[in-house]
CSV table of C-alpha atoms in Angstrom, one decimal:
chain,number,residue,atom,x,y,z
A,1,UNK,CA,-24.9,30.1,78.0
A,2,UNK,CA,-27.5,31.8,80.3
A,3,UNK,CA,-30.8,30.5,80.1
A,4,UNK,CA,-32.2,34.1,78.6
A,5,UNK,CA,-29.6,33.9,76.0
A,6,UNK,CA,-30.6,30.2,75.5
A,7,UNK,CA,-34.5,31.0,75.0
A,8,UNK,CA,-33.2,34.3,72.3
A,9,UNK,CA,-31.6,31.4,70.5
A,10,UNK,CA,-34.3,29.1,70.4
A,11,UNK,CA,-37.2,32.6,69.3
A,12,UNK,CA,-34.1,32.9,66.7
A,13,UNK,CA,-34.0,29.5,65.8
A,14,UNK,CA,-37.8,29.2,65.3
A,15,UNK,CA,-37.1,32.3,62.6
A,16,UNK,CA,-35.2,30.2,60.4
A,17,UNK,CA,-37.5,27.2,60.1
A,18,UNK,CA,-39.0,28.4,56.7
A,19,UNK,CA,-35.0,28.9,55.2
A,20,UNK,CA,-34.8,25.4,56.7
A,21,UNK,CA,-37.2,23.7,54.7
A,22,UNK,CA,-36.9,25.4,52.1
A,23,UNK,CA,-33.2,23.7,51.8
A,24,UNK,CA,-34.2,20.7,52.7
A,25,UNK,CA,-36.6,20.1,49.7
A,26,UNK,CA,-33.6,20.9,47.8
A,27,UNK,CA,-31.6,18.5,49.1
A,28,UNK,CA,-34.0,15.9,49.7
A,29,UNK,CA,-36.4,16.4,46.4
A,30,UNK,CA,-39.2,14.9,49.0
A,31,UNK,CA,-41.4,17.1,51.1
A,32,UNK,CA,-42.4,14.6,53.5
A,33,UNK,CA,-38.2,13.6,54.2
A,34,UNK,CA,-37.7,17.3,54.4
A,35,UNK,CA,-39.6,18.1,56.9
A,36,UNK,CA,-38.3,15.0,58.6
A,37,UNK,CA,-35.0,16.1,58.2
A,38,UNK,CA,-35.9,19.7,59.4
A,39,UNK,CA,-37.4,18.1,62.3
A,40,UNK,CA,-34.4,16.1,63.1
A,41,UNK,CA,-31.9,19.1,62.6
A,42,UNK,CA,-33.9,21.2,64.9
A,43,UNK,CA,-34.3,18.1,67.8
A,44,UNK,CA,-29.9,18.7,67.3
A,45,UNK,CA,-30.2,22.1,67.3
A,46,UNK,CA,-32.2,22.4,70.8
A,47,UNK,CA,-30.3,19.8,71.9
A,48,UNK,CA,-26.7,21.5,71.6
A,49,UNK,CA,-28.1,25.2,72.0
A,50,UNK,CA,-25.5,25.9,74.5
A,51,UNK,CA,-23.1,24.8,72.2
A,52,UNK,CA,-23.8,27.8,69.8
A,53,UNK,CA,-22.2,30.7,70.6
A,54,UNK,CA,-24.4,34.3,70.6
A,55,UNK,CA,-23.0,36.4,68.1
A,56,UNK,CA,-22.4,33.8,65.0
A,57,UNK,CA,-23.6,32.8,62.1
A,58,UNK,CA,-27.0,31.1,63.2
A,59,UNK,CA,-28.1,30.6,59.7
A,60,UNK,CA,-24.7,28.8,59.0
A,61,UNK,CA,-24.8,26.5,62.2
A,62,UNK,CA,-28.1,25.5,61.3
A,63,UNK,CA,-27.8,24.9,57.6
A,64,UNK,CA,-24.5,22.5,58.6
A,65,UNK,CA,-26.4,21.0,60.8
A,66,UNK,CA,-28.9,20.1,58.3
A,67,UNK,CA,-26.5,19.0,55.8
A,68,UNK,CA,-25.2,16.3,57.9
A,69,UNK,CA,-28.6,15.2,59.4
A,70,UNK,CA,-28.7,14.4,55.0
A,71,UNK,CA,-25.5,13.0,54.7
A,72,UNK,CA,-26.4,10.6,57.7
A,73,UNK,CA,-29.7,9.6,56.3
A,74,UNK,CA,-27.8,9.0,52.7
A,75,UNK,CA,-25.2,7.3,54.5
A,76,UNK,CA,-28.1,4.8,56.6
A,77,UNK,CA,-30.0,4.4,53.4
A,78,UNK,CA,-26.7,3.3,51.7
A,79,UNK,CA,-26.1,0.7,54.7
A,80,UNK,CA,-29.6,-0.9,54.0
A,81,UNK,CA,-29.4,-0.8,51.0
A,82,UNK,CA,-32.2,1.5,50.2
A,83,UNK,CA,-31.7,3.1,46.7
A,84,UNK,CA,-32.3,7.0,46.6
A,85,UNK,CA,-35.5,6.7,45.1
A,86,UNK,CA,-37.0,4.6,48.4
A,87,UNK,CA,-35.6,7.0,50.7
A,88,UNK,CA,-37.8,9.8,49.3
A,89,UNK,CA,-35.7,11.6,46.8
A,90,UNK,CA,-37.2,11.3,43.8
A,91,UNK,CA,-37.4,14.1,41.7
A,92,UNK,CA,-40.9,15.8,41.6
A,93,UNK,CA,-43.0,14.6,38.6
A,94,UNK,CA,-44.0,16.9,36.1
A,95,UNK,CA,-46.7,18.5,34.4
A,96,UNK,CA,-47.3,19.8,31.3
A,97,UNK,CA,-46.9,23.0,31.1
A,98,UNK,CA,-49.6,25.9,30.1
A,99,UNK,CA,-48.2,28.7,30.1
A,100,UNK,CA,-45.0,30.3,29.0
A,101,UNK,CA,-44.0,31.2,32.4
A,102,UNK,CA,-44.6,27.4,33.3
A,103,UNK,CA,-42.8,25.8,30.4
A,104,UNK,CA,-39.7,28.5,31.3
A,105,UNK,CA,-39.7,27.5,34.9
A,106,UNK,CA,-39.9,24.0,33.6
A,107,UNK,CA,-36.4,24.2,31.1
A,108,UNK,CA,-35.0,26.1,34.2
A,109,UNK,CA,-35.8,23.2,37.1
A,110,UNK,CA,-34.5,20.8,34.3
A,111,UNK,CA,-31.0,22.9,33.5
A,112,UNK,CA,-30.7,23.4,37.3
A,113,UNK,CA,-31.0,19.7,38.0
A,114,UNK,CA,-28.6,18.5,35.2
A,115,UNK,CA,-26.1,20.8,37.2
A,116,UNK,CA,-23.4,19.1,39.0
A,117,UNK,CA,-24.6,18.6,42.9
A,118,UNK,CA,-21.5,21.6,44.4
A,119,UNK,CA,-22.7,23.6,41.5
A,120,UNK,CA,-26.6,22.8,42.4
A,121,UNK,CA,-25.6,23.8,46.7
A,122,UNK,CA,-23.6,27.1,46.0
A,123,UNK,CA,-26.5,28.6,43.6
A,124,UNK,CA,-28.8,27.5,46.4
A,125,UNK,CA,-27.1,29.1,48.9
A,126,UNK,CA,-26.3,32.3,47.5
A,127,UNK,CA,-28.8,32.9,45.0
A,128,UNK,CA,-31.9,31.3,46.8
A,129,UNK,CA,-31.1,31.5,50.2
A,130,UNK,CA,-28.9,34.8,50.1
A,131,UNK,CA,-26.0,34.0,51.6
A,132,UNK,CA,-23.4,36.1,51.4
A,133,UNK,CA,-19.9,34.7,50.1
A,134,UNK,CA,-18.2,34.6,53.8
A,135,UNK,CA,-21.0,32.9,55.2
A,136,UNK,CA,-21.3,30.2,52.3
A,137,UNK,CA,-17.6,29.5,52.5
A,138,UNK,CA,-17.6,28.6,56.4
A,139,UNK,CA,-20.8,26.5,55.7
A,140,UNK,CA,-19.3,24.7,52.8
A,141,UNK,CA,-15.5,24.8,54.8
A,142,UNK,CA,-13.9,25.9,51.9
A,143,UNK,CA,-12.4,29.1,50.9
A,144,UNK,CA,-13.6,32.1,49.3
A,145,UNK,CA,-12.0,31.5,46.1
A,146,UNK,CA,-13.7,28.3,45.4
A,147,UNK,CA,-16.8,29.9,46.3
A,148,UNK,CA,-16.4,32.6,43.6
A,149,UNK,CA,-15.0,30.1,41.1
A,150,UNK,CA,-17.8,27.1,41.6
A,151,UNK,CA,-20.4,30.4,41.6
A,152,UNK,CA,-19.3,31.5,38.6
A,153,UNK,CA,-18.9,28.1,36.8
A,154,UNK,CA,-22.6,27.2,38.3
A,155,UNK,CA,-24.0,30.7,36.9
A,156,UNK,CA,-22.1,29.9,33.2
A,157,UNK,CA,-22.8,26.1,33.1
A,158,UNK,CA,-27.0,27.1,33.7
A,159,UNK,CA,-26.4,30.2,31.8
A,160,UNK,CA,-25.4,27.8,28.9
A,161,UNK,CA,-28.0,25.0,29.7
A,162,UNK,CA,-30.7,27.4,29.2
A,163,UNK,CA,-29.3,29.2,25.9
A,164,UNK,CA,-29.1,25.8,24.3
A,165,UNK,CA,-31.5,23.5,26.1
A,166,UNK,CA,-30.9,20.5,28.4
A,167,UNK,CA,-31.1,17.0,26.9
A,168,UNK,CA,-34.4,15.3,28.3
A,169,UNK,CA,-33.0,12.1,30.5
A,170,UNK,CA,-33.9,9.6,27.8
A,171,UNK,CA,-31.4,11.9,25.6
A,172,UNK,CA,-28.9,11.7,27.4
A,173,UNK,CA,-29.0,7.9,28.2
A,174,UNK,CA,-29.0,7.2,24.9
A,175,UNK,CA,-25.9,9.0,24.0
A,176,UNK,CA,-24.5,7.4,27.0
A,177,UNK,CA,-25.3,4.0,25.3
A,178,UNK,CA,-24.3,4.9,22.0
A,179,UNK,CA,-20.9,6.0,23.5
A,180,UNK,CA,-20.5,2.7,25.0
């Protein structure tokens, strides 16, 4: 890649930084890991910008990119035997809410969260981030058809979560022990 194109990439690259840590907190739950993780996807980036070809889905490259900069650190923090919560990903605490609009946007973090994790990605993706369907399907390397059928599952499963509530965690662990 010629060095002109190279230095368009990297002005192009620097464009998507906000997108970048913006899904990074969602996958990492941690603002201080996600910005280490955004830091480390972008070192990768830099370092393989001749290996992304002018043209393509930049947004896509980057996001996968991302995803397995994640997966690694799940995969190191497994190794050590770090749990979840030590590497960062803790979910954010709460406050009581006091207004409507907080106590909504509360129930709604709390029925997104309960969804499953490929349920929690392709809302995030699409709905959040604005992908479109194609480019959502070569970053997740699946087809379109799952795409629209995890969508639409995700959109009825929170869809259903917010019409009748989400059990508070202590809820649900209990009817897990009762079950048992």
């Amino acid at each position: 890649m010629p060095e002109s194109t190279q230095t368009e990439t990297v002005s192009q690259v620097e464009s998507e930084i906000p997108m970048l840590r913006r899904y990074a907190r969602f996958l990492a739950r941690d603002v201080e890991l996600a910005d280490d993780l955004v830091q480390e996807c972008l070192a990768r980036a830099i370092a393989r910008i001749d290996s992304f070809e002018p043209g393509t889905n930049l947004q896509g490259w980057l996001i996968v990119i991302l995803r397995n900069v994640f997966f690694n650190e799940c995969r190191r923090a497994k190794r050590e035997r770090l749990s979840l919560k030590e590497l960062g990903t803790a979910a954010p605490r709460e406050l009581p809410a006091q207004q409507e609009d907080s106590l909504m946007l509360s129930e709604l973090e709390r029925a997104f969260m309960s969804l499953s994790p490929d349920h929690r990605e392709i809302l995030s993706l699409i709905v959040i981030e604005g992908m479109t369907y194609e480019q959502t399907a070569e970053v997740l390397g699946v087809t379109m058809g799952t795409i629209k059928s995890r969508l639409s599952r995700a959109r009825g499963s929170l869809s259903a979560l917010m019409d009748y509530g989400v059990p508070r965690p202590y809820e649900r662990s209990k009817t897990v022990a009762d079950a048992l």
